[in-house]
Short mmCIF file of C-alpha atoms and ligand atoms in Angstrom, two decimals:
data_model
loop_
_atom_site.label_atom_id
_atom_site.label_comp_id
_atom_site.label_asym_id
_atom_site.label_seq_id
_atom_site.Cartn_x
_atom_site.Cartn_y
_atom_site.Cartn_z
CA MET A 16 18.69 -0.47 -12.15
CA LYS A 17 20.40 -4.60 -12.16
CA ASN A 18 16.84 -6.16 -11.68
CA GLU A 19 14.35 -4.61 -14.00
CA THR A 20 11.43 -7.13 -13.51
CA PHE A 21 9.91 -4.99 -11.65
CA LEU A 22 9.82 -1.76 -13.75
CA LYS A 23 9.45 -3.39 -16.75
CA ALA A 24 6.22 -5.50 -15.52
CA CYS A 25 4.58 -2.08 -14.06
CA ARG A 26 5.23 -1.06 -18.49
CA ARG A 27 3.74 -4.03 -19.31
CA GLU A 28 6.91 -5.39 -21.36
CA PRO A 29 8.30 -8.96 -20.95
CA SER A 30 10.86 -10.12 -18.37
CA ALA A 31 12.84 -12.87 -16.94
CA HIS A 32 10.34 -13.79 -14.62
CA THR A 33 7.16 -12.57 -12.92
CA PRO A 34 8.39 -9.96 -10.65
CA VAL A 35 7.33 -10.40 -6.82
CA TRP A 36 7.12 -8.10 -3.57
CA LEU A 37 4.99 -8.71 -0.50
CA MET A 38 2.80 -5.67 0.86
CA ARG A 39 4.07 -5.05 4.66
CA GLN A 40 7.17 -7.25 4.05
CA ALA A 41 8.83 -5.33 6.25
CA GLY A 42 7.21 -6.05 10.00
CA ARG A 43 6.86 -7.85 12.66
CA TYR A 44 6.73 -11.78 11.16
CA MET A 45 10.97 -11.19 10.89
CA LYS A 46 12.85 -11.53 14.21
CA GLU A 47 15.15 -8.67 12.65
CA TYR A 48 12.52 -6.57 12.92
CA MET A 49 11.34 -7.39 16.32
CA ALA A 50 14.95 -7.03 17.34
CA ILE A 51 15.09 -3.26 16.62
CA ARG A 52 11.17 -2.84 17.38
CA GLU A 53 12.09 -3.90 21.24
CA LYS A 54 14.27 -0.68 21.60
CA TYR A 55 12.06 1.74 19.81
CA SER A 56 8.45 2.71 19.19
CA PHE A 57 7.14 2.10 15.68
CA LEU A 58 6.97 5.95 15.01
CA GLU A 59 10.46 6.55 16.72
CA MET A 60 11.46 4.15 13.70
CA CYS A 61 9.70 5.99 11.01
CA ARG A 62 11.37 9.34 12.26
CA ALA A 63 14.86 7.79 12.38
CA PRO A 64 15.86 7.46 8.59
CA GLU A 65 19.04 5.41 9.57
CA LEU A 66 16.75 2.69 11.14
CA ALA A 67 13.92 3.12 8.29
CA CYS A 68 16.33 2.45 5.72
CA GLU A 69 17.47 -0.46 7.78
CA VAL A 70 14.38 -2.10 7.84
CA THR A 71 13.21 -1.27 4.42
CA LEU A 72 16.37 -3.39 3.69
CA GLN A 73 15.64 -6.48 5.83
CA PRO A 74 13.52 -8.37 3.12
CA ILE A 75 16.07 -7.18 0.38
CA LYS A 76 18.82 -9.41 2.48
CA ALA A 77 16.36 -12.32 3.89
CA PHE A 78 14.53 -12.99 0.56
CA GLU A 79 14.62 -12.74 -3.37
CA MET A 80 11.95 -9.82 -3.50
CA ASP A 81 12.03 -8.02 -6.82
CA ALA A 82 11.25 -4.90 -5.36
CA ALA A 83 11.92 -2.82 -2.05
CA ILE A 84 8.88 -0.78 -0.26
CA ILE A 85 10.04 2.14 1.77
CA PHE A 86 9.49 1.57 5.66
CA ALA A 87 7.22 4.24 6.66
CA ASP A 88 3.14 4.59 6.98
CA ILE A 89 0.18 5.94 5.49
CA LEU A 90 -0.66 7.87 8.45
CA LEU A 91 2.56 10.11 8.51
CA PRO A 92 0.94 12.79 7.06
CA LEU A 93 -1.56 12.91 10.01
CA PRO A 94 0.14 15.38 12.42
CA GLY A 95 1.31 18.03 9.84
CA MET A 96 -2.38 18.31 9.01
CA GLY A 97 -2.87 19.48 12.44
CA ILE A 98 -4.25 15.47 13.37
CA ASP A 99 -2.71 13.91 16.84
CA LEU A 100 -1.74 10.64 15.68
CA GLU A 101 0.05 7.88 18.34
CA PHE A 102 -0.18 4.34 17.98
CA ALA A 103 -1.38 2.45 21.05
CA LYS A 104 0.34 -0.71 22.42
CA ASN A 105 -0.99 -3.81 20.48
CA GLU A 106 -3.93 -1.78 19.34
CA GLY A 107 -2.77 0.28 16.62
CA PRO A 108 -3.24 4.14 15.36
CA VAL A 109 -5.02 6.49 17.79
CA ILE A 110 -6.46 9.92 17.25
CA LYS A 111 -7.18 12.18 20.10
CA ASN A 112 -9.08 14.67 18.03
CA PRO A 113 -10.55 12.86 15.23
CA VAL A 114 -12.14 15.17 12.31
CA ARG A 115 -16.53 15.14 12.99
CA ALA A 116 -17.54 18.70 12.61
CA LYS A 117 -17.53 21.19 10.25
CA LYS A 118 -14.79 23.70 12.08
CA ASP A 119 -12.46 20.55 12.23
CA VAL A 120 -12.66 20.08 8.55
CA ALA A 121 -11.72 23.84 8.35
CA ALA A 122 -8.79 23.91 10.42
CA VAL A 123 -6.93 20.94 8.47
CA ARG A 124 -4.30 21.75 7.04
CA VAL A 125 -2.53 20.73 3.50
CA ILE A 126 1.19 19.42 4.74
CA ASN A 127 4.41 20.92 3.38
CA PRO A 128 6.59 17.54 3.15
CA GLN A 129 10.17 18.93 3.58
CA GLU A 130 8.74 20.19 6.95
CA ASP A 131 6.52 17.47 7.82
CA VAL A 132 8.06 14.51 7.06
CA PRO A 133 11.68 15.46 6.37
CA PHE A 134 12.69 11.91 7.64
CA LEU A 135 10.62 9.86 5.36
CA LEU A 136 12.51 11.68 2.35
CA ASP A 137 15.98 11.34 4.18
CA ALA A 138 14.76 7.45 4.85
CA ILE A 139 14.34 7.39 0.91
CA LYS A 140 17.83 8.88 -0.30
CA MET A 141 19.56 6.49 2.10
CA VAL A 142 17.60 3.59 1.30
CA LYS A 143 18.57 4.18 -2.62
CA LYS A 144 22.05 4.60 -1.95
CA ASP A 145 22.22 1.78 0.30
CA LEU A 146 20.21 -0.59 -2.76
CA ASN A 147 22.86 0.73 -5.26
CA GLY A 148 20.49 -0.07 -8.04
CA LYS A 149 20.17 -3.79 -6.65
CA VAL A 150 15.88 -3.48 -6.77
CA PRO A 151 13.63 -0.67 -7.44
CA LEU A 152 12.20 1.33 -4.43
CA ILE A 153 8.32 2.10 -4.00
CA GLY A 154 7.03 5.07 -2.32
CA PHE A 155 3.53 4.74 -0.84
CA SER A 156 0.60 6.84 0.80
CA GLY A 157 -3.02 5.90 1.77
CA SER A 158 -5.90 6.76 -0.86
CA PRO A 159 -8.39 9.25 0.15
CA PHE A 160 -10.96 7.35 1.25
CA THR A 161 -9.38 5.18 3.56
CA LEU A 162 -7.21 8.52 4.72
CA ALA A 163 -10.42 9.98 5.29
CA SER A 164 -11.59 6.66 7.51
CA TYR A 165 -8.70 7.14 10.14
CA ILE A 166 -9.23 10.90 10.24
CA ILE A 167 -13.00 11.00 10.54
CA GLU A 168 -13.31 7.74 12.99
CA GLY A 169 -10.05 8.27 15.31
CA GLU A 170 -9.26 4.38 14.70
CA GLY A 171 -9.73 1.33 12.86
CA SER A 172 -13.07 0.74 12.40
CA LYS A 173 -15.54 -2.15 11.21
CA ASN A 174 -18.85 0.18 10.29
CA TYR A 175 -17.46 3.17 9.74
CA VAL A 176 -20.38 4.55 11.32
CA HIS A 177 -18.62 8.20 11.40
CA ALA A 178 -17.27 8.28 8.34
CA LYS A 179 -20.17 7.59 6.07
CA SER A 180 -22.48 9.73 8.57
CA LEU A 181 -20.44 12.84 7.15
CA MET A 182 -20.45 11.39 3.95
CA TYR A 183 -24.38 11.00 3.80
CA SER A 184 -25.40 14.18 5.96
CA ASP A 185 -23.00 16.59 4.63
CA PRO A 186 -21.93 15.63 1.33
CA GLU A 187 -20.16 19.21 0.80
CA ASP A 188 -18.30 18.85 3.90
CA TRP A 189 -17.20 15.09 2.97
CA GLY A 190 -16.16 16.75 -0.45
CA LYS A 191 -14.23 19.73 1.18
CA LEU A 192 -12.41 17.29 3.36
CA LEU A 193 -11.69 15.02 0.94
CA ASP A 194 -10.16 17.41 -1.23
CA LYS A 195 -7.44 18.86 0.80
CA ILE A 196 -6.59 15.02 1.80
CA SER A 197 -6.26 14.67 -1.64
CA ASP A 198 -3.83 17.97 -2.00
CA VAL A 199 -2.26 16.07 1.18
CA ILE A 200 -1.73 13.15 -0.45
CA ILE A 201 -0.59 14.27 -4.26
CA ALA A 202 2.37 16.79 -1.90
CA TYR A 203 3.22 13.51 0.05
CA LEU A 204 3.29 11.41 -3.14
CA ASN A 205 5.48 13.86 -5.52
CA ALA A 206 7.92 14.72 -2.45
CA GLN A 207 8.71 11.17 -2.04
CA ILE A 208 9.20 10.82 -6.47
CA ASP A 209 11.85 14.06 -5.94
CA ALA A 210 13.40 12.06 -3.17
CA GLY A 211 14.21 9.13 -5.87
CA VAL A 212 11.61 6.17 -5.25
CA ASP A 213 10.71 4.82 -8.48
CA CYS A 214 7.16 3.54 -8.36
CA VAL A 215 4.57 4.80 -5.98
CA GLN A 216 1.26 2.80 -4.79
CA LEU A 217 -1.40 4.18 -3.14
CA PHE A 218 -3.44 1.91 -0.64
CA ASP A 219 -7.27 1.85 -0.47
CA SER A 220 -7.45 -0.91 2.27
CA TRP A 221 -10.94 0.05 3.34
CA VAL A 222 -12.63 1.79 0.66
CA GLY A 223 -14.30 -1.92 0.00
CA CYS A 224 -16.80 -0.97 2.52
CA LEU A 225 -18.80 1.52 0.14
CA GLY A 226 -21.28 -0.01 -2.26
CA PRO A 227 -20.35 0.53 -5.82
CA ASP A 228 -22.66 3.82 -6.29
CA ASP A 229 -21.05 5.48 -3.06
CA TYR A 230 -17.52 4.57 -4.23
CA LYS A 231 -18.36 6.19 -7.41
CA ARG A 232 -19.43 9.26 -5.78
CA PHE A 233 -17.60 9.87 -2.58
CA ALA A 234 -14.26 8.05 -3.24
CA LEU A 235 -13.79 7.56 -7.10
CA PRO A 236 -13.56 11.31 -8.26
CA HIS A 237 -10.85 11.93 -5.07
CA THR A 238 -8.51 9.18 -5.84
CA LYS A 239 -8.58 10.03 -9.52
CA LYS A 240 -7.77 13.88 -8.70
CA VAL A 241 -4.32 12.28 -6.66
CA ILE A 242 -3.54 9.47 -9.50
CA ALA A 243 -3.74 12.83 -12.12
CA GLY A 244 -1.75 15.17 -9.55
CA VAL A 245 1.17 12.71 -9.13
CA LYS A 246 4.14 13.33 -11.22
CA LYS A 247 4.22 10.88 -14.49
CA THR A 248 8.04 10.00 -14.25
CA VAL A 249 7.18 6.68 -12.47
CA PRO A 250 4.80 4.27 -12.40
CA LEU A 251 1.83 4.18 -10.18
CA ILE A 252 -0.03 1.05 -8.81
CA ASN A 253 -3.36 1.80 -7.97
CA PHE A 254 -4.41 -0.77 -4.76
CA SER A 255 -7.69 -1.48 -3.16
CA ALA A 256 -9.51 -4.58 -0.95
CA ASN A 257 -12.73 -5.48 -1.46
CA THR A 258 -13.95 -3.89 -4.20
CA GLY A 259 -13.62 -7.24 -6.80
CA THR A 260 -17.34 -6.12 -7.65
CA TYR A 261 -16.55 -2.72 -9.15
CA LEU A 262 -13.11 -3.37 -10.62
CA ASN A 263 -14.98 -1.53 -13.72
CA LEU A 264 -14.88 1.36 -11.37
CA VAL A 265 -11.68 1.13 -9.78
CA LYS A 266 -10.00 1.40 -13.36
CA GLU A 267 -11.52 4.52 -14.50
CA ALA A 268 -9.11 6.24 -11.32
CA GLY A 269 -6.23 5.80 -13.44
CA GLY A 270 -2.74 4.40 -12.79
CA ASP A 271 -0.79 2.19 -14.75
CA VAL A 272 -1.19 -1.49 -12.55
CA VAL A 273 -4.68 -2.20 -10.71
CA GLY A 274 -3.72 -4.01 -7.49
CA VAL A 275 -6.32 -6.40 -6.40
CA ASP A 276 -6.92 -9.00 -3.37
CA TRP A 277 -7.80 -12.50 -3.73
CA ARG A 278 -11.71 -12.59 -3.54
CA VAL A 279 -11.83 -12.12 -7.27
CA ARG A 280 -10.05 -14.55 -9.56
CA LEU A 281 -6.55 -12.94 -11.53
CA ASP A 282 -7.51 -14.01 -14.92
CA GLU A 283 -11.48 -12.34 -14.41
CA ALA A 284 -9.88 -9.18 -12.50
CA TRP A 285 -7.68 -8.51 -15.36
CA LYS A 286 -10.10 -8.57 -17.98
CA THR A 287 -12.44 -6.17 -16.42
CA ILE A 288 -9.64 -3.93 -15.59
CA GLY A 289 -8.52 -4.03 -19.32
CA TYR A 290 -5.37 -5.58 -20.61
CA ASP A 291 -3.97 -1.91 -21.36
CA LYS A 292 -3.10 -1.94 -17.44
CA GLY A 293 -1.05 -4.20 -15.60
CA ILE A 294 -2.02 -6.20 -12.50
CA GLN A 295 -0.87 -6.90 -8.78
CA GLY A 296 -1.82 -9.81 -6.90
CA ASN A 297 -3.72 -11.88 -5.47
CA LEU A 298 -2.51 -15.04 -2.86
CA ASP A 299 -4.90 -14.65 0.22
CA PRO A 300 -2.18 -13.76 2.96
CA VAL A 301 -3.51 -16.51 5.18
CA VAL A 302 -2.55 -18.92 2.55
CA LEU A 303 1.00 -18.70 4.04
CA PHE A 304 -0.04 -20.26 7.42
CA GLY A 305 -0.85 -23.65 5.18
CA PRO A 306 1.68 -26.16 4.57
CA VAL A 307 4.45 -25.27 1.85
CA LYS A 308 3.07 -27.79 -0.70
CA GLU A 309 -0.63 -25.75 -0.52
CA ILE A 310 1.48 -22.56 -0.89
CA LYS A 311 3.49 -23.41 -4.07
CA LYS A 312 0.21 -25.05 -6.07
CA ARG A 313 -1.29 -21.95 -5.24
CA VAL A 314 1.28 -19.76 -6.56
CA LYS A 315 1.55 -21.76 -9.31
CA GLU A 316 -2.21 -21.40 -10.17
CA ILE A 317 -2.02 -17.58 -10.25
CA ILE A 318 0.87 -17.67 -12.53
CA GLY A 319 -1.15 -19.73 -14.36
CA LEU A 320 -4.17 -16.81 -14.67
CA SER A 321 -2.44 -14.52 -15.29
CA GLY A 322 -1.51 -16.26 -19.23
CA GLY A 323 2.04 -15.05 -19.32
CA ARG A 324 0.59 -11.67 -20.26
CA PRO A 325 3.29 -9.27 -19.58
CA GLY A 326 2.45 -6.90 -16.59
CA HIS A 327 1.87 -9.24 -13.93
CA ILE A 328 3.14 -8.34 -10.60
CA PHE A 329 3.10 -11.18 -8.25
CA ASN A 330 2.09 -9.92 -4.40
CA LEU A 331 -0.31 -10.91 -1.95
CA GLY A 332 -4.10 -9.89 -2.03
CA HIS A 333 -3.41 -7.61 1.02
CA GLY A 334 -0.50 -7.39 3.51
CA ILE A 335 1.75 -9.90 5.39
CA ILE A 336 -0.13 -10.82 8.75
CA VAL A 337 1.76 -11.00 12.28
CA GLY A 338 2.75 -14.61 12.54
CA THR A 339 3.76 -15.29 9.34
CA PRO A 340 6.35 -17.99 8.87
CA VAL A 341 9.49 -16.71 7.37
CA ASP A 342 9.54 -19.68 5.21
CA SER A 343 6.28 -19.44 3.66
CA VAL A 344 7.08 -16.00 2.44
CA ARG A 345 10.57 -17.58 1.15
CA ALA A 346 8.36 -20.24 -0.37
CA VAL A 347 6.53 -17.61 -1.86
CA VAL A 348 8.95 -15.84 -3.43
CA ASP A 349 11.09 -18.75 -4.72
CA ALA A 350 7.85 -20.25 -6.41
CA VAL A 351 7.25 -17.24 -8.53
CA HIS A 352 10.58 -17.16 -9.40
CA GLU A 353 10.61 -20.71 -10.54
CA TYR A 354 7.05 -21.12 -12.26
CA SER A 355 7.30 -17.87 -14.17
CA ARG A 356 11.04 -18.19 -15.23
CA LYS A 357 11.26 -17.71 -19.11
O1 CP3 B 404 5.31 -2.50 3.42
C1 CP3 B 404 5.75 -2.29 3.63
O2 CP3 B 404 6.82 -3.44 4.38
C2 CP3 B 404 6.14 -1.05 4.43
C3 CP3 B 404 5.67 -0.62 5.54
C4 CP3 B 404 3.86 0.09 5.82
C5 CP3 B 404 3.66 -0.06 6.97
N1 CP3 B 404 2.18 0.26 7.02
C6 CP3 B 404 4.45 -0.46 7.90
C7 CP3 B 404 3.62 -0.51 9.31
C8 CP3 B 404 2.87 -0.01 4.85
C9 CP3 B 404 3.08 -0.05 3.49
C10 CP3 B 404 1.90 0.27 5.83
C11 CP3 B 404 0.72 0.72 4.86
C12 CP3 B 404 -0.33 0.93 5.65
N2 CP3 B 404 -0.28 1.42 7.24
C13 CP3 B 404 -1.62 0.64 5.69
C14 CP3 B 404 -2.33 -0.09 4.37
C15 CP3 B 404 -1.94 -1.64 4.13
C16 CP3 B 404 -2.68 -2.02 4.54
O3 CP3 B 404 -2.50 -3.34 5.66
O4 CP3 B 404 -3.88 -2.36 4.33
C17 CP3 B 404 -2.64 0.86 6.99
C18 CP3 B 404 -4.22 0.63 6.98
C19 CP3 B 404 -1.74 1.53 7.71
C20 CP3 B 404 -2.17 1.87 8.84
C21 CP3 B 404 -1.63 1.02 10.37
N3 CP3 B 404 -0.09 1.01 10.18
C22 CP3 B 404 -2.22 -0.01 10.87
C23 CP3 B 404 -3.82 -0.08 11.12
C24 CP3 B 404 -1.35 -0.16 11.94
C25 CP3 B 404 -1.50 -0.97 12.94
C26 CP3 B 404 -1.74 -2.39 12.57
C27 CP3 B 404 -0.68 -2.91 12.49
O5 CP3 B 404 -0.31 -3.89 11.33
O6 CP3 B 404 -0.28 -3.12 13.82
C28 CP3 B 404 0.06 0.40 11.42
C29 CP3 B 404 1.29 0.06 12.01
C30 CP3 B 404 2.37 -0.58 11.50
N4 CP3 B 404 2.93 -0.08 9.98
C31 CP3 B 404 3.34 -1.24 11.72
C32 CP3 B 404 3.96 -1.53 10.69
C33 CP3 B 404 5.18 -2.34 10.15
C34 CP3 B 404 3.42 -2.32 12.72
C35 CP3 B 404 3.76 -1.31 14.02
C36 CP3 B 404 4.11 -2.33 15.17
O7 CP3 B 404 5.78 -2.54 15.08
O8 CP3 B 404 4.31 -2.30 16.28
#
């Protein structure tokens, strides 16, 4: 690997500078992405390895990113589980047969990645070849709670009424469903590792809708099971949003690096997580809509809060938002390198 800064940080080893990549770094804020997206739907792009490969590499060519993330989605395993997935125009994911009743839980299948997501594994092999060791490649999956929330709600949600209702009214079925989803995630991530990714990240984007006691009872055991079941040959990043008040529980799930959002101070978060783990984060993505001077100031502050300790991976606190100026992305990446260079 020519640029080892990201993998060194995953192992908490010192490196030449703080590594940086940005969640959702490939996407609609880039004109190169939109040029392809005009011709194909999002799922068509995910299912065509040449397109997924090209889009994965777009931010690597445009910026000095220290890692690539495979162009895919946390919802790609759903069709193989027997769940109908569509992306409605400008509305995000829609599922026609959400899991609501006992019989629905029983019908959910555990995927076979070679049969159900072969295009993803092919895309990973293609990207690894094209990268030729320039930077590492990250594979990813949703976490059990976040995937369950889509599978039960059938779309994005504000209050998670259906998901929480199942949790509270039928904890046994909730457990059965999350157990199956966890087996899917383990298979999905291990197949990506076998295909060649250098690291994997779990996205628990919506688990922060749970209070600490519910997190501990209904989400943590499943995330823990997933992390225990994923091959230990590559590092694992456990990212969650809106969990700043119970990072003491999040760290119990395991993983080499914990990803945090901007609602916590990085120094306090790291202290809670423990210095025996790395930390990833945590610039507010909306700062990128502000002036470059302010962006640079915020980047410098976060680097300062890491205290020069090895094991910090710079990222946003959540994914890049559509409409983010490309120059702001470049400003973040370059500022991280400038302020952290040894
Ligand atoms: O980081 C990357 O660049 C890799 C690609 C990536 C995508 N989705 C591509 C995508 C990653 C890591 C994801 C993860 C993902 N997908 C999450 C977790 C991250 C997060 O933001 O919390 C979630 C919740 C999803 C589910 C999903 N996919 C939603 C809710 C949507 C629609 C909303 C939206 O952002 O448009 C998607 C579609 C999606 N996934 C797009 C991309 C580039 C946009 C598709 C388009 O071009 O229309």
